[in-house]
Amino acid sequence: MTRPTPASADTAPRGCTNFKLRQLTREVTRRYDAEVACSGLKTTQYSLLSHVVALGPVRPSDLAAAMHLEPSTLTRNLQPLVAAGLVEQGPGDNARSRLITATPEGRAKRTEAQRAWKVAQTGLNQTLGAGRVARLHTLIDECLALLGEAPEGSSDD
């Protein structure tokens, strides 16, 4: 298999950016999923559990904002973690609020999954090269910042 050569700075993009990003995301996700699966979690569940451990006890709205998720998506994604006893939803500051916390079992599961995640992270860094991954992170952060500054209503809908 031949490796593509980097495009020069003056070359116009070719192909669909969305398609290329989705190809990369699928391949990276496959690699992480393969490692994290040994913990019994999906990578999305590991990420959610990690955020709850780091931020908890946390209101669902704050957790959704921190993860850049719609509240309905967060609720749907929390259900398997609650069912497995890894997180709990308890009362918040008032009768209308709730707080999400990781259970001791959830903290242990997160530690187990984190070891598998580190294997995937190290493997990707070795395959792509740590410098390339660092540049990718910088480019992604720059693009997200620019896209976040897009005017309201400028989507393709």
Coordinates of N, CA and C in Angstrom, one line a residue:
M1 N 0.8 -1.2 0.0 CA 0.0 0.0 0.0 C 0.9 1.2 0.0
T2 N 0.6 2.2 -0.9 CA 1.4 3.4 -0.9 C 0.8 4.4 0.0
R3 N 1.6 5.2 0.6 CA 1.1 6.3 1.5 C 0.9 7.5 0.7
P4 N -0.1 8.3 0.9 CA -0.3 9.5 0.2 C 0.7 10.5 0.6
T5 N 1.1 11.3 -0.3 CA 2.1 12.4 0.0 C 1.4 13.6 0.4
P6 N 2.0 14.4 1.4 CA 1.3 15.6 1.8 C 1.1 16.6 0.7
A7 N -0.1 17.2 0.7 CA -0.4 18.2 -0.3 C 0.4 19.5 0.1
S8 N 0.8 20.2 -1.0 CA 1.5 21.5 -0.7 C 0.5 22.5 -0.2
A9 N 1.0 23.6 0.4 CA 0.1 24.6 1.0 C -0.8 25.3 -0.1
D10 N -0.3 25.3 -1.3 CA -1.0 26.0 -2.4 C -1.9 25.1 -3.2
T11 N -2.1 23.9 -2.8 CA -3.0 23.0 -3.5 C -4.4 23.1 -2.9
A12 N -5.4 23.3 -3.8 CA -6.8 23.4 -3.3 C -7.2 22.0 -2.9
P13 N -8.1 22.0 -1.8 CA -8.6 20.7 -1.4 C -9.3 19.9 -2.5
R14 N -9.2 18.6 -2.5 CA -9.8 17.8 -3.5 C -10.7 16.8 -2.7
G15 N -11.9 16.6 -3.2 CA -12.8 15.6 -2.6 C -13.6 16.3 -1.5
C16 N -14.5 15.6 -0.9 CA -15.4 16.0 0.1 C -14.7 16.0 1.5
T17 N -14.6 17.1 2.1 CA -14.0 17.2 3.4 C -14.8 16.4 4.4
N18 N -16.1 16.4 4.4 CA -16.9 15.6 5.3 C -16.6 14.1 5.1
F19 N -16.5 13.7 3.9 CA -16.3 12.3 3.7 C -14.9 11.9 4.2
K20 N -13.9 12.7 3.9 CA -12.5 12.4 4.4 C -12.5 12.4 5.9
L21 N -13.1 13.3 6.6 CA -13.1 13.3 8.0 C -13.8 12.1 8.6
R22 N -14.9 11.7 8.0 CA -15.7 10.5 8.4 C -14.8 9.3 8.2
Q23 N -14.1 9.2 7.1 CA -13.2 8.0 6.9 C -12.2 8.0 8.1
L24 N -11.5 9.1 8.4 CA -10.5 9.1 9.4 C -11.2 8.8 10.8
T25 N -12.3 9.4 11.1 CA -13.0 9.1 12.3 C -13.3 7.6 12.5
R26 N -13.9 7.0 11.4 CA -14.2 5.6 11.5 C -13.0 4.7 11.8
E27 N -11.9 5.0 11.1 CA -10.7 4.2 11.3 C -10.1 4.4 12.7
V28 N -10.1 5.6 13.2 CA -9.6 5.9 14.6 C -10.5 5.2 15.6
T29 N -11.8 5.4 15.4 CA -12.8 4.8 16.3 C -12.7 3.3 16.3
R30 N -12.4 2.6 15.2 CA -12.3 1.2 15.2 C -11.1 0.8 16.1
R31 N -10.0 1.5 16.0 CA -8.8 1.2 16.8 C -9.1 1.4 18.3
Y32 N -9.7 2.5 18.7 CA -10.0 2.7 20.1 C -11.1 1.7 20.6
D33 N -12.1 1.4 19.8 CA -13.2 0.5 20.1 C -12.6 -0.9 20.4
A34 N -11.6 -1.3 19.5 CA -11.0 -2.7 19.7 C -10.3 -2.8 21.0
E35 N -9.7 -1.8 21.5 CA -9.0 -1.9 22.8 C -9.9 -1.7 24.0
V36 N -10.8 -0.7 23.9 CA -11.7 -0.4 25.0 C -12.7 -1.5 25.3
A37 N -13.1 -2.2 24.2 CA -14.1 -3.2 24.3 C -13.8 -4.3 25.4
C38 N -12.5 -4.5 25.6 CA -12.1 -5.5 26.6 C -12.6 -5.1 28.0
S39 N -12.9 -3.9 28.2 CA -13.4 -3.4 29.5 C -14.9 -3.6 29.6
G40 N -15.6 -3.9 28.5 CA -17.0 -4.0 28.5 C -17.7 -2.7 28.1
L41 N -17.0 -1.7 27.9 CA -17.5 -0.4 27.5 C -17.3 -0.1 26.0
K42 N -18.1 0.8 25.5 CA -17.8 1.4 24.2 C -17.0 2.6 24.4
T43 N -16.3 3.1 23.4 CA -15.5 4.3 23.7 C -16.4 5.5 24.0
T44 N -17.6 5.6 23.5 CA -18.5 6.7 23.8 C -18.9 6.6 25.3
Q45 N -19.1 5.4 25.8 CA -19.4 5.2 27.2 C -18.2 5.5 28.1
Y46 N -17.0 5.1 27.7 CA -15.8 5.5 28.4 C -15.7 7.0 28.5
S47 N -15.9 7.7 27.4 CA -15.8 9.1 27.4 C -16.8 9.8 28.4
L48 N -18.0 9.3 28.3 CA -19.1 9.8 29.2 C -18.7 9.5 30.6
L49 N -18.3 8.3 30.9 CA -18.0 8.0 32.3 C -16.8 8.8 32.8
S50 N -15.8 9.0 31.9 CA -14.7 9.8 32.3 C -15.1 11.3 32.7
H51 N -16.0 11.8 31.9 CA -16.5 13.2 32.2 C -17.2 13.2 33.5
V52 N -18.0 12.2 33.8 CA -18.8 12.2 35.0 C -17.8 12.1 36.2
V53 N -16.8 11.2 36.1 CA -15.8 11.1 37.1 C -15.1 12.5 37.3
A54 N -14.7 13.1 36.3 CA -14.0 14.4 36.3 C -14.8 15.5 36.9
L55 N -16.1 15.6 36.5 CA -16.9 16.7 36.7 C -17.9 16.5 37.9
G56 N -18.2 15.3 38.2 CA -19.3 14.9 39.1 C -19.0 15.3 40.6
P57 N -20.1 15.4 41.3 CA -21.5 15.4 40.8 C -21.8 16.6 39.9
V58 N -22.5 16.3 38.9 CA -22.7 17.3 37.8 C -24.2 17.3 37.4
R59 N -24.7 18.4 37.1 CA -26.0 18.5 36.5 C -26.0 18.0 35.1
P60 N -27.0 17.3 34.6 CA -27.1 16.9 33.3 C -26.8 18.0 32.2
S61 N -27.4 19.1 32.4 CA -27.2 20.2 31.5 C -25.7 20.7 31.4
D62 N -25.1 20.7 32.6 CA -23.6 21.1 32.6 C -22.8 20.0 31.9
L63 N -23.1 18.7 32.1 CA -22.4 17.6 31.5 C -22.6 17.7 30.0
A64 N -23.8 17.9 29.5 CA -24.1 18.0 28.1 C -23.3 19.1 27.5
A65 N -23.3 20.3 28.2 CA -22.5 21.4 27.6 C -21.0 21.1 27.6
A66 N -20.5 20.5 28.6 CA -19.1 20.2 28.6 C -18.7 19.2 27.5
M67 N -19.6 18.3 27.2 CA -19.3 17.3 26.2 C -19.8 17.7 24.8
H68 N -20.4 18.9 24.7 CA -20.9 19.4 23.4 C -22.0 18.4 22.8
L69 N -22.9 18.0 23.7 CA -24.0 17.0 23.3 C -25.3 17.7 23.5
E70 N -26.3 17.3 22.8 CA -27.6 17.7 23.0 C -28.1 17.0 24.3
P71 N -28.9 17.6 25.1 CA -29.4 17.0 26.3 C -30.1 15.6 26.1
S72 N -30.9 15.5 25.0 CA -31.5 14.2 24.7 C -30.5 13.1 24.4
T73 N -29.5 13.5 23.7 CA -28.4 12.5 23.4 C -27.7 12.1 24.7
L74 N -27.5 13.0 25.6 CA -26.8 12.7 26.9 C -27.7 11.7 27.6
T75 N -29.0 12.0 27.7 CA -30.0 11.2 28.4 C -30.0 9.8 27.9
R76 N -30.0 9.7 26.6 CA -30.0 8.3 25.9 C -28.7 7.6 26.2
N77 N -27.6 8.3 26.2 CA -26.3 7.7 26.4 C -26.0 7.3 27.8
L78 N -26.6 8.0 28.7 CA -26.5 7.7 30.2 C -27.2 6.4 30.6
Q79 N -28.3 6.1 29.9 CA -29.1 5.0 30.3 C -28.4 3.7 30.5
P80 N -27.5 3.3 29.6 CA -26.8 2.0 29.8 C -25.8 2.1 31.0
L81 N -25.3 3.2 31.3 CA -24.4 3.4 32.4 C -25.1 3.3 33.7
V82 N -26.3 3.9 33.7 CA -27.2 3.8 34.9 C -27.6 2.4 35.1
A83 N -28.1 1.8 34.1 CA -28.5 0.4 34.2 C -27.4 -0.6 34.6
A84 N -26.2 -0.3 34.3 CA -25.1 -1.1 34.7 C -24.6 -0.8 36.1
G85 N -25.1 0.3 36.7 CA -24.7 0.7 38.0 C -23.4 1.4 38.1
L86 N -23.0 2.0 37.0 CA -21.8 2.7 36.9 C -21.9 4.2 37.2
V87 N -23.1 4.8 37.0 CA -23.5 6.1 37.4 C -24.8 6.1 38.0
E88 N -25.1 7.2 38.8 CA -26.4 7.3 39.5 C -26.9 8.7 39.2
Q89 N -28.2 8.8 39.1 CA -28.8 10.1 39.0 C -29.6 10.4 40.3
G90 N -29.1 11.4 41.0 CA -29.8 11.7 42.3 C -30.3 13.1 42.3
P91 N -30.9 13.4 43.5 CA -31.5 14.8 43.6 C -30.4 15.8 43.6
G92 N -30.8 17.0 43.1 CA -29.9 18.1 43.0 C -30.2 19.1 44.1
D93 N -29.9 20.4 43.8 CA -30.1 21.5 44.8 C -31.5 21.8 45.1
N94 N -32.4 21.4 44.1 CA -33.9 21.7 44.4 C -34.7 20.5 43.8
A95 N -36.0 20.6 43.9 CA -36.8 19.5 43.5 C -36.8 19.3 42.0
R96 N -36.4 20.3 41.2 CA -36.4 20.2 39.7 C -35.1 19.8 39.2
S97 N -34.0 19.7 40.0 CA -32.7 19.4 39.4 C -32.2 18.0 39.8
R98 N -31.3 17.5 39.1 CA -30.7 16.2 39.3 C -29.2 16.4 39.2
L99 N -28.5 15.4 39.9 CA -27.0 15.4 39.8 C -26.6 14.0 39.4
I100 N -25.6 13.9 38.5 CA -25.1 12.6 38.0 C -23.8 12.4 38.7
T101 N -23.6 11.2 39.3 CA -22.3 10.9 40.0 C -21.9 9.5 39.5
A102 N -20.6 9.3 39.5 CA -20.1 7.9 39.3 C -20.1 7.1 40.6
T103 N -20.5 5.9 40.5 CA -20.5 5.0 41.6 C -19.1 4.5 41.8
P104 N -18.8 3.8 42.9 CA -17.5 3.2 43.1 C -17.2 2.2 42.0
E105 N -18.3 1.4 41.6 CA -18.1 0.5 40.5 C -17.8 1.2 39.2
G106 N -18.4 2.4 39.0 CA -18.1 3.2 37.8 C -16.7 3.7 37.8
R107 N -16.2 4.2 38.9 CA -14.8 4.7 39.0 C -13.8 3.5 38.7
A108 N -14.1 2.4 39.2 CA -13.3 1.2 38.9 C -13.3 0.8 37.5
K109 N -14.5 0.9 36.9 CA -14.6 0.5 35.4 C -13.9 1.6 34.6
R110 N -14.0 2.8 35.0 CA -13.3 3.9 34.2 C -11.8 3.7 34.3
T111 N -11.3 3.3 35.4 CA -9.8 3.0 35.6 C -9.4 1.8 34.7
E112 N -10.2 0.8 34.7 CA -10.0 -0.4 33.8 C -10.0 0.0 32.3
A113 N -11.0 0.8 31.9 CA -11.1 1.2 30.5 C -10.0 2.2 30.2
Q114 N -9.6 3.0 31.1 CA -8.5 4.0 30.8 C -7.2 3.3 30.4
R115 N -6.9 2.1 31.1 CA -5.7 1.4 30.7 C -5.8 0.9 29.2
A116 N -7.0 0.5 28.8 CA -7.2 0.0 27.4 C -7.2 1.2 26.5
W117 N -7.7 2.4 26.9 CA -7.7 3.6 26.1 C -6.2 4.0 25.9
K118 N -5.4 3.9 26.9 CA -4.0 4.3 26.8 C -3.3 3.4 25.7
V119 N -3.6 2.1 25.7 CA -3.0 1.3 24.7 C -3.4 1.8 23.3
A120 N -4.7 2.1 23.1 CA -5.1 2.6 21.8 C -4.4 3.9 21.5
Q121 N -4.3 4.8 22.4 CA -3.7 6.1 22.2 C -2.2 6.0 21.8
T122 N -1.5 5.1 22.6 CA -0.1 4.9 22.3 C 0.1 4.3 20.9
G123 N -0.8 3.3 20.6 CA -0.7 2.6 19.3 C -0.9 3.6 18.2
L124 N -1.9 4.5 18.3 CA -2.2 5.5 17.3 C -1.0 6.5 17.1
N125 N -0.4 6.9 18.3 CA 0.7 7.8 18.2 C 1.9 7.1 17.5
Q126 N 2.1 5.8 17.8 CA 3.2 5.1 17.1 C 3.0 5.0 15.6
T127 N 1.7 4.6 15.3 CA 1.4 4.4 13.9 C 1.5 5.7 13.1
L128 N 0.9 6.8 13.6 CA 0.9 8.1 12.9 C 2.1 9.0 13.2
G129 N 2.7 8.7 14.3 CA 3.8 9.6 14.7 C 3.3 10.7 15.7
A130 N 3.9 10.8 16.8 CA 3.4 11.7 17.9 C 3.3 13.2 17.3
G131 N 4.3 13.6 16.5 CA 4.3 14.9 16.0 C 3.1 15.2 15.1
R132 N 2.8 14.2 14.2 CA 1.6 14.3 13.4 C 0.3 14.4 14.2
V133 N 0.2 13.6 15.2 CA -1.0 13.6 16.1 C -1.1 14.9 16.8
A134 N 0.0 15.4 17.2 CA 0.0 16.8 17.9 C -0.5 17.8 16.9
R135 N 0.0 17.8 15.7 CA -0.4 18.7 14.6 C -1.9 18.6 14.3
L136 N -2.3 17.3 14.3 CA -3.7 17.1 14.0 C -4.6 17.7 15.1
H137 N -4.2 17.5 16.4 CA -4.9 18.1 17.5 C -5.0 19.6 17.4
T138 N -3.9 20.2 17.0 CA -3.9 21.7 16.9 C -4.8 22.1 15.7
L139 N -4.7 21.4 14.6 CA -5.6 21.7 13.5 C -7.0 21.6 13.8
I140 N -7.4 20.5 14.5 CA -8.8 20.2 14.9 C -9.2 21.4 15.8
D141 N -8.4 21.7 16.8 CA -8.8 22.8 17.8 C -9.0 24.1 17.0
E142 N -8.1 24.4 16.1 CA -8.2 25.6 15.3 C -9.5 25.6 14.5
C143 N -9.8 24.5 13.9 CA -11.0 24.4 13.0 C -12.3 24.5 13.9
L144 N -12.3 23.9 15.0 CA -13.4 23.9 15.9 C -13.7 25.4 16.4
A145 N -12.6 26.1 16.7 CA -12.7 27.5 17.2 C -13.3 28.3 16.0
L146 N -12.8 28.1 14.8 CA -13.3 28.9 13.7 C -14.8 28.5 13.4
L147 N -15.1 27.3 13.4 CA -16.5 26.9 13.2 C -17.4 27.3 14.3
G148 N -16.9 27.4 15.5 CA -17.7 27.9 16.6 C -18.1 29.3 16.5
E149 N -17.3 30.1 15.7 CA -17.5 31.5 15.5 C -18.4 31.8 14.3
A150 N -18.9 30.7 13.6 CA -19.8 30.9 12.5 C -21.1 31.6 12.9
P151 N -21.6 32.4 12.1 CA -22.8 33.1 12.5 C -24.0 32.2 12.6
E152 N -24.9 32.5 13.5 CA -26.1 31.7 13.7 C -26.9 31.5 12.4
G153 N -27.4 30.3 12.2 CA -28.2 30.1 11.0 C -27.4 29.8 9.7
S154 N -26.1 29.6 9.8 CA -25.3 29.4 8.6 C -25.1 27.9 8.3
S155 N -25.9 27.0 8.8 CA -25.8 25.6 8.6 C -26.4 25.3 7.2
D156 N -26.2 24.0 6.8 CA -26.7 23.5 5.5 C -28.1 23.1 5.5
D157 N -28.8 23.2 6.7 CA -30.2 22.8 6.8 C -31.1 23.5 5.8

